[in-house]
mmCIF file of C-alpha atoms in Angstrom:
data_model
loop_
_atom_site.group_PDB
_atom_site.id
_atom_site.type_symbol
_atom_site.label_atom_id
_atom_site.label_comp_id
_atom_site.label_asym_id
_atom_site.label_seq_id
_atom_site.Cartn_x
_atom_site.Cartn_y
_atom_site.Cartn_z
ATOM 1 C CA UNK O 1 11.205 2.851 3.384
ATOM 2 C CA UNK O 2 8.354 0.750 2.123
ATOM 3 C CA UNK O 3 4.859 0.116 3.387
ATOM 4 C CA UNK O 4 5.443 -3.635 3.071
ATOM 5 C CA UNK O 5 8.235 -3.371 5.647
ATOM 6 C CA UNK O 6 5.738 -1.885 8.096
ATOM 7 C CA UNK O 7 2.942 -4.296 7.308
ATOM 8 C CA UNK O 8 3.331 -7.580 9.183
ATOM 9 C CA UNK O 9 5.962 -6.107 11.529
ATOM 10 C CA UNK O 10 5.432 -7.230 15.135
ATOM 11 C CA UNK O 11 4.394 -4.606 17.656
ATOM 12 C CA UNK O 12 5.970 -4.772 21.123
ATOM 13 C CA UNK O 13 4.687 -2.737 24.075
ATOM 14 C CA UNK O 14 6.813 -1.338 26.974
ATOM 15 C CA UNK O 15 6.302 -4.567 28.942
ATOM 16 C CA UNK O 16 7.785 -6.539 26.022
ATOM 17 C CA UNK O 17 4.404 -8.078 25.174
ATOM 18 C CA UNK O 18 4.019 -9.006 21.522
ATOM 19 C CA UNK O 19 0.689 -7.398 20.551
ATOM 20 C CA UNK O 20 0.567 -9.052 17.154
ATOM 21 C CA UNK O 21 1.461 -7.958 13.694
ATOM 22 C CA UNK O 22 0.466 -4.898 11.695
ATOM 23 C CA UNK O 23 -2.505 -5.855 9.552
ATOM 24 C CA UNK O 24 -3.096 -2.483 7.939
ATOM 25 C CA UNK O 25 -1.935 1.113 8.076
ATOM 26 C CA UNK O 26 -4.342 4.028 8.429
ATOM 27 C CA UNK O 27 -3.522 7.046 6.297
ATOM 28 C CA UNK O 28 -4.801 10.604 6.638
ATOM 29 C CA UNK O 29 -4.511 13.058 3.781
ATOM 30 C CA UNK O 30 -2.913 15.938 5.645
ATOM 31 C CA UNK O 31 0.777 15.445 4.911
ATOM 32 C CA UNK O 32 3.165 17.623 2.889
ATOM 33 C CA UNK O 33 1.697 19.071 -0.291
ATOM 34 C CA UNK O 34 2.547 17.141 -3.452
ATOM 35 C CA UNK O 35 1.506 19.316 -6.373
ATOM 36 C CA UNK O 36 -0.721 18.817 -8.278
ATOM 37 C CA UNK O 37 -2.127 15.918 -6.188
ATOM 38 C CA UNK O 38 -2.542 17.930 -2.990
ATOM 39 C CA UNK O 39 -1.755 16.934 0.577
ATOM 40 C CA UNK O 40 0.079 13.634 0.828
ATOM 41 C CA UNK O 41 -1.283 10.677 2.771
ATOM 42 C CA UNK O 42 0.378 10.639 6.182
ATOM 43 C CA UNK O 43 0.732 7.477 8.266
ATOM 44 C CA UNK O 44 -1.706 8.066 11.137
ATOM 45 C CA UNK O 45 -1.535 4.713 12.870
ATOM 46 C CA UNK O 46 -1.237 0.955 12.738
ATOM 47 C CA UNK O 47 -4.122 -1.509 12.777
ATOM 48 C CA UNK O 48 -3.323 -4.716 14.634
ATOM 49 C CA UNK O 49 -5.273 -7.918 14.303
ATOM 50 C CA UNK O 50 -6.729 -10.026 11.560
ATOM 51 C CA UNK O 51 -9.711 -7.851 10.797
ATOM 52 C CA UNK O 52 -9.203 -6.855 7.199
ATOM 53 C CA UNK O 53 -10.813 -9.992 5.793
ATOM 54 C CA UNK O 54 -14.126 -9.176 7.463
ATOM 55 C CA UNK O 55 -13.845 -5.584 6.334
ATOM 56 C CA UNK O 56 -13.246 -6.607 2.728
ATOM 57 C CA UNK O 57 -16.335 -8.810 2.848
ATOM 58 C CA UNK O 58 -18.469 -5.963 4.187
ATOM 59 C CA UNK O 59 -18.967 -7.245 7.725
ATOM 60 C CA UNK O 60 -17.384 -4.315 9.502
ATOM 61 C CA UNK O 61 -20.140 -1.789 8.842
ATOM 62 C CA UNK O 62 -22.988 -4.239 9.129
ATOM 63 C CA UNK O 63 -23.846 -4.138 5.416
ATOM 64 C CA UNK O 64 -23.583 -7.910 5.258
ATOM 65 C CA UNK O 65 -25.690 -9.741 7.849
ATOM 66 C CA UNK O 66 -25.136 -13.382 7.078
ATOM 67 C CA UNK O 67 -24.253 -16.168 7.313
ATOM 68 C CA UNK O 68 -24.502 -15.665 11.065
ATOM 69 C CA UNK O 69 -21.497 -17.871 11.760
ATOM 70 C CA UNK O 70 -19.192 -15.690 9.653
ATOM 71 C CA UNK O 71 -20.705 -12.538 11.116
ATOM 72 C CA UNK O 72 -20.033 -13.812 14.641
ATOM 73 C CA UNK O 73 -16.495 -14.773 13.684
ATOM 74 C CA UNK O 74 -15.679 -11.400 12.154
ATOM 75 C CA UNK O 75 -17.262 -9.541 15.097
ATOM 76 C CA UNK O 76 -15.003 -11.508 17.395
ATOM 77 C CA UNK O 77 -11.969 -10.615 15.304
ATOM 78 C CA UNK O 78 -13.086 -6.993 15.294
ATOM 79 C CA UNK O 79 -13.183 -6.878 19.095
ATOM 80 C CA UNK O 80 -9.593 -8.133 19.218
ATOM 81 C CA UNK O 81 -8.279 -5.485 16.830
ATOM 82 C CA UNK O 82 -6.204 -2.661 18.272
ATOM 83 C CA UNK O 83 -5.063 0.680 16.973
ATOM 84 C CA UNK O 84 -1.639 2.187 17.574
ATOM 85 C CA UNK O 85 -1.473 5.949 16.865
ATOM 86 C CA UNK O 86 1.791 6.789 15.099
ATOM 87 C CA UNK O 87 2.676 9.132 17.973
ATOM 88 C CA UNK O 88 2.969 6.060 20.211
ATOM 89 C CA UNK O 89 5.640 4.473 18.014
ATOM 90 C CA UNK O 90 9.088 4.765 19.566
ATOM 91 C CA UNK O 91 11.237 2.761 17.172
ATOM 92 C CA UNK O 92 10.757 0.739 14.039
ATOM 93 C CA UNK O 93 13.644 -1.435 12.891
ATOM 94 C CA UNK O 94 11.956 -3.263 10.047
ATOM 95 C CA UNK O 95 10.484 -6.383 11.629
ATOM 96 C CA UNK O 96 9.697 -4.944 15.066
ATOM 97 C CA UNK O 97 7.791 -1.807 16.062
ATOM 98 C CA UNK O 98 8.258 -0.747 19.674
ATOM 99 C CA UNK O 99 5.572 1.465 21.161
ATOM 100 C CA UNK O 100 5.307 3.587 24.288
ATOM 101 C CA UNK O 101 1.723 2.568 25.133
ATOM 102 C CA UNK O 102 0.762 -0.638 26.943
ATOM 103 C CA UNK O 103 -1.386 -3.069 24.977
ATOM 104 C CA UNK O 104 -4.342 -2.834 27.372
ATOM 105 C CA UNK O 105 -4.459 0.942 26.870
ATOM 106 C CA UNK O 106 -4.890 0.740 23.102
ATOM 107 C CA UNK O 107 -8.316 1.356 21.614
ATOM 108 C CA UNK O 108 -10.191 -0.067 18.645
ATOM 109 C CA UNK O 109 -9.261 1.160 15.175
ATOM 110 C CA UNK O 110 -11.322 4.048 13.790
ATOM 111 C CA UNK O 111 -13.798 3.063 11.109
ATOM 112 C CA UNK O 112 -12.169 2.673 7.712
ATOM 113 C CA UNK O 113 -13.346 4.805 4.834
ATOM 114 C CA UNK O 114 -15.888 2.187 4.128
ATOM 115 C CA UNK O 115 -16.058 -1.317 2.933
ATOM 116 C CA UNK O 116 -17.831 -1.158 -0.376
ATOM 117 C CA UNK O 117 -17.764 2.616 -0.668
ATOM 118 C CA UNK O 118 -15.330 4.941 -2.376
ATOM 119 C CA UNK O 119 -12.806 6.608 -0.084
ATOM 120 C CA UNK W 1 -2.016 19.094 10.844
ATOM 121 C CA UNK W 2 -5.728 19.285 10.103
ATOM 122 C CA UNK W 3 -7.965 16.280 9.573
ATOM 123 C CA UNK W 4 -8.237 15.110 5.993
ATOM 124 C CA UNK W 5 -9.513 12.167 3.999
ATOM 125 C CA UNK W 6 -8.674 8.839 5.591
ATOM 126 C CA UNK W 7 -8.125 5.423 4.121
ATOM 127 C CA UNK W 8 -6.484 2.140 4.980
ATOM 128 C CA UNK W 9 -3.449 1.504 2.831
ATOM 129 C CA UNK W 10 -3.777 -2.263 2.612
ATOM 130 C CA UNK W 11 -7.492 -2.165 1.966
ATOM 131 C CA UNK W 12 -7.662 0.773 -0.438
ATOM 132 C CA UNK W 13 -4.296 1.091 -2.179
ATOM 133 C CA UNK W 14 -2.311 -2.141 -2.302
ATOM 134 C CA UNK W 15 -3.041 -4.399 -5.287
ATOM 135 C CA UNK W 16 -5.262 -1.789 -6.945
ATOM 136 C CA UNK W 17 -5.192 -1.491 -10.706
ATOM 137 C CA UNK W 18 -3.266 1.464 -12.103
ATOM 138 C CA UNK W 19 -4.875 3.194 -15.071
ATOM 139 C CA UNK W 20 -3.175 5.862 -17.172
ATOM 140 C CA UNK W 21 -4.723 9.145 -18.295
ATOM 141 C CA UNK W 22 -6.091 7.451 -21.427
ATOM 142 C CA UNK W 23 -7.780 4.662 -19.525
ATOM 143 C CA UNK W 24 -5.130 2.060 -20.376
ATOM 144 C CA UNK W 25 -4.080 -0.409 -17.690
ATOM 145 C CA UNK W 26 -0.626 0.386 -16.344
ATOM 146 C CA UNK W 27 0.165 -2.280 -13.763
ATOM 147 C CA UNK W 28 -0.837 -2.664 -10.131
ATOM 148 C CA UNK W 29 0.109 -1.035 -6.845
ATOM 149 C CA UNK W 30 2.638 -3.547 -5.536
ATOM 150 C CA UNK W 31 4.006 -1.433 -2.711
ATOM 151 C CA UNK W 32 4.191 2.141 -1.445
ATOM 152 C CA UNK W 33 7.264 4.223 -0.767
ATOM 153 C CA UNK W 34 7.237 6.078 2.551
ATOM 154 C CA UNK W 35 9.215 9.246 3.202
ATOM 155 C CA UNK W 36 9.807 11.221 6.382
ATOM 156 C CA UNK W 37 8.365 14.697 6.846
ATOM 157 C CA UNK W 38 10.779 17.603 7.302
ATOM 158 C CA UNK W 39 10.314 17.558 11.068
ATOM 159 C CA UNK W 40 11.147 13.849 11.110
ATOM 160 C CA UNK W 41 8.031 13.066 13.148
ATOM 161 C CA UNK W 42 5.780 11.515 10.517
ATOM 162 C CA UNK W 43 5.830 9.281 7.487
ATOM 163 C CA UNK W 44 3.911 9.983 4.303
ATOM 164 C CA UNK W 45 3.304 8.132 1.050
ATOM 165 C CA UNK W 46 5.681 9.566 -1.553
ATOM 166 C CA UNK W 47 5.396 7.079 -4.403
ATOM 167 C CA UNK W 48 3.681 3.997 -5.751
ATOM 168 C CA UNK W 49 5.947 1.054 -6.520
ATOM 169 C CA UNK W 50 4.798 -1.166 -9.352
ATOM 170 C CA UNK W 51 6.486 -4.059 -11.104
ATOM 171 C CA UNK W 52 7.757 -7.580 -10.476
ATOM 172 C CA UNK W 53 10.757 -6.377 -8.463
ATOM 173 C CA UNK W 54 8.568 -4.345 -6.118
ATOM 174 C CA UNK W 55 6.140 -7.234 -5.637
ATOM 175 C CA UNK W 56 8.936 -9.726 -4.950
ATOM 176 C CA UNK W 57 10.351 -7.496 -2.226
ATOM 177 C CA UNK W 58 6.904 -7.143 -0.679
ATOM 178 C CA UNK W 59 6.568 -10.930 -0.636
ATOM 179 C CA UNK W 60 9.900 -11.128 1.211
ATOM 180 C CA UNK W 61 11.756 -12.465 -1.841
ATOM 181 C CA UNK W 62 14.346 -9.742 -1.395
ATOM 182 C CA UNK W 63 17.187 -11.307 -3.369
ATOM 183 C CA UNK W 64 14.881 -12.074 -6.294
ATOM 184 C CA UNK W 65 13.322 -8.629 -5.957
ATOM 185 C CA UNK W 66 16.733 -6.914 -6.083
ATOM 186 C CA UNK W 67 17.675 -9.008 -9.116
ATOM 187 C CA UNK W 68 14.401 -8.160 -10.866
ATOM 188 C CA UNK W 69 14.867 -4.470 -10.128
ATOM 189 C CA UNK W 70 18.386 -4.673 -11.553
ATOM 190 C CA UNK W 71 17.131 -6.301 -14.757
ATOM 191 C CA UNK W 72 14.296 -3.787 -14.935
ATOM 192 C CA UNK W 73 16.756 -0.887 -14.569
ATOM 193 C CA UNK W 74 18.980 -2.435 -17.244
ATOM 194 C CA UNK W 75 16.216 -2.421 -19.852
ATOM 195 C CA UNK W 76 15.049 1.060 -18.945
ATOM 196 C CA UNK W 77 18.180 3.230 -18.969
ATOM 197 C CA UNK W 78 17.892 6.774 -17.741
ATOM 198 C CA UNK W 79 14.543 6.289 -16.049
ATOM 199 C CA UNK W 80 15.835 6.107 -12.482
ATOM 200 C CA UNK W 81 13.926 3.536 -10.443
ATOM 201 C CA UNK W 82 11.583 2.064 -13.068
ATOM 202 C CA UNK W 83 9.174 0.751 -10.452
ATOM 203 C CA UNK W 84 8.594 4.188 -8.897
ATOM 204 C CA UNK W 85 5.584 6.347 -9.747
ATOM 205 C CA UNK W 86 5.668 9.622 -7.815
ATOM 206 C CA UNK W 87 2.454 10.046 -5.834
ATOM 207 C CA UNK W 88 1.895 13.552 -7.192
ATOM 208 C CA UNK W 89 1.010 11.875 -10.516
ATOM 209 C CA UNK W 90 -2.058 10.294 -8.915
ATOM 210 C CA UNK W 91 -5.211 12.019 -10.131
ATOM 211 C CA UNK W 92 -7.937 9.801 -8.646
ATOM 212 C CA UNK W 93 -8.269 7.058 -6.046
ATOM 213 C CA UNK W 94 -11.310 4.851 -6.324
ATOM 214 C CA UNK W 95 -11.901 1.292 -7.428
ATOM 215 C CA UNK W 96 -8.734 1.802 -9.431
ATOM 216 C CA UNK W 97 -5.999 4.410 -9.237
ATOM 217 C CA UNK W 98 -5.687 6.848 -12.110
ATOM 218 C CA UNK W 99 -2.318 8.437 -12.808
ATOM 219 C CA UNK W 100 -1.892 11.619 -14.826
ATOM 220 C CA UNK W 101 0.667 10.102 -17.179
ATOM 221 C CA UNK W 102 0.697 8.049 -20.317
ATOM 222 C CA UNK W 103 1.247 4.299 -20.102
ATOM 223 C CA UNK W 104 4.367 4.764 -22.249
ATOM 224 C CA UNK W 105 5.879 7.247 -19.814
ATOM 225 C CA UNK W 106 5.637 4.957 -16.816
ATOM 226 C CA UNK W 107 8.594 2.858 -15.792
ATOM 227 C CA UNK W 108 6.258 -0.047 -15.062
ATOM 228 C CA UNK W 109 5.881 -0.451 -18.853
ATOM 229 C CA UNK W 110 9.598 -0.196 -19.670
ATOM 230 C CA UNK W 111 10.191 -3.969 -19.799
ATOM 231 C CA UNK W 112 7.249 -4.275 -22.180
ATOM 232 C CA UNK W 113 8.686 -1.496 -24.344
ATOM 233 C CA UNK W 114 12.136 -3.130 -24.362
ATOM 234 C CA UNK W 115 10.687 -6.462 -25.526
ATOM 235 C CA UNK W 116 8.661 -4.651 -28.186
ATOM 236 C CA UNK W 117 11.653 -2.716 -29.537
ATOM 237 C CA UNK W 118 14.373 -5.369 -29.215
ATOM 238 C CA UNK W 119 12.513 -8.637 -29.763
ATOM 239 C CA UNK W 120 9.103 -8.233 -31.374
ATOM 240 C CA UNK W 121 10.273 -5.580 -33.832
ATOM 241 C CA UNK W 122 12.836 -8.021 -35.297
ATOM 242 C CA UNK W 123 10.289 -10.725 -36.049
ATOM 243 C CA UNK W 124 9.410 -10.658 -39.761
ATOM 244 C CA UNK W 125 5.909 -9.292 -40.261
ATOM 245 C CA UNK W 126 5.714 -7.671 -36.827
ATOM 246 C CA UNK W 127 5.327 -4.251 -38.424
ATOM 247 C CA UNK W 128 1.942 -5.296 -39.757
ATOM 248 C CA UNK W 129 0.464 -6.227 -36.375
ATOM 249 C CA UNK W 130 -2.321 -3.602 -36.399
ATOM 250 C CA UNK W 131 -3.575 -4.684 -39.850
#
């Protein structure tokens, strides 16, 4: 299995609504131990929505305040983003991820480990 | 499982520069290999995939990617999957990703080594390159 197969896969909720594609994957370092590295990065959830561009430019955490038009655009994109915890994933067949949670019950993604700061 | 360090794979890992233990550049993170935990409930990152074949597959050029991986494996006999760098070799994740291995040991450099040994070495005068 590859991360690239998961990225850009379409996420479908129980009502067969297409919630969009996977834009990023959140990892948490609490997986099986890989010596000498330590705990592996476990897939914690899927970030839906075109938000990564704003994050890369520093808009997510408010470090970048202008131009106002871009800030407004990225804030709007941020509000549309959704987060699917991995526990909600029922099946994944490559191009389609089916989840057990309805789209309107999904929350916003947790803050990333910082735009412009070391993870 | 307890909470640990978090990061976004696309933002923090993909396309990052790989640097070997001596500070030499050793390719880029073109993709990540995911494995299933023993209980089958979770996925975790088990390896970094680096090389033209890995990148082609990520860009949905699967036939070209398979061909490139085949060529890559041909010029690096005995190395298994030459694009695979086990994640336990990672020693630091920051602006770049440092791996606790030498550039020469990594499969991502095997095509370069093959060209050096089978092509460049046969060019008259190539043995004097450092002079």
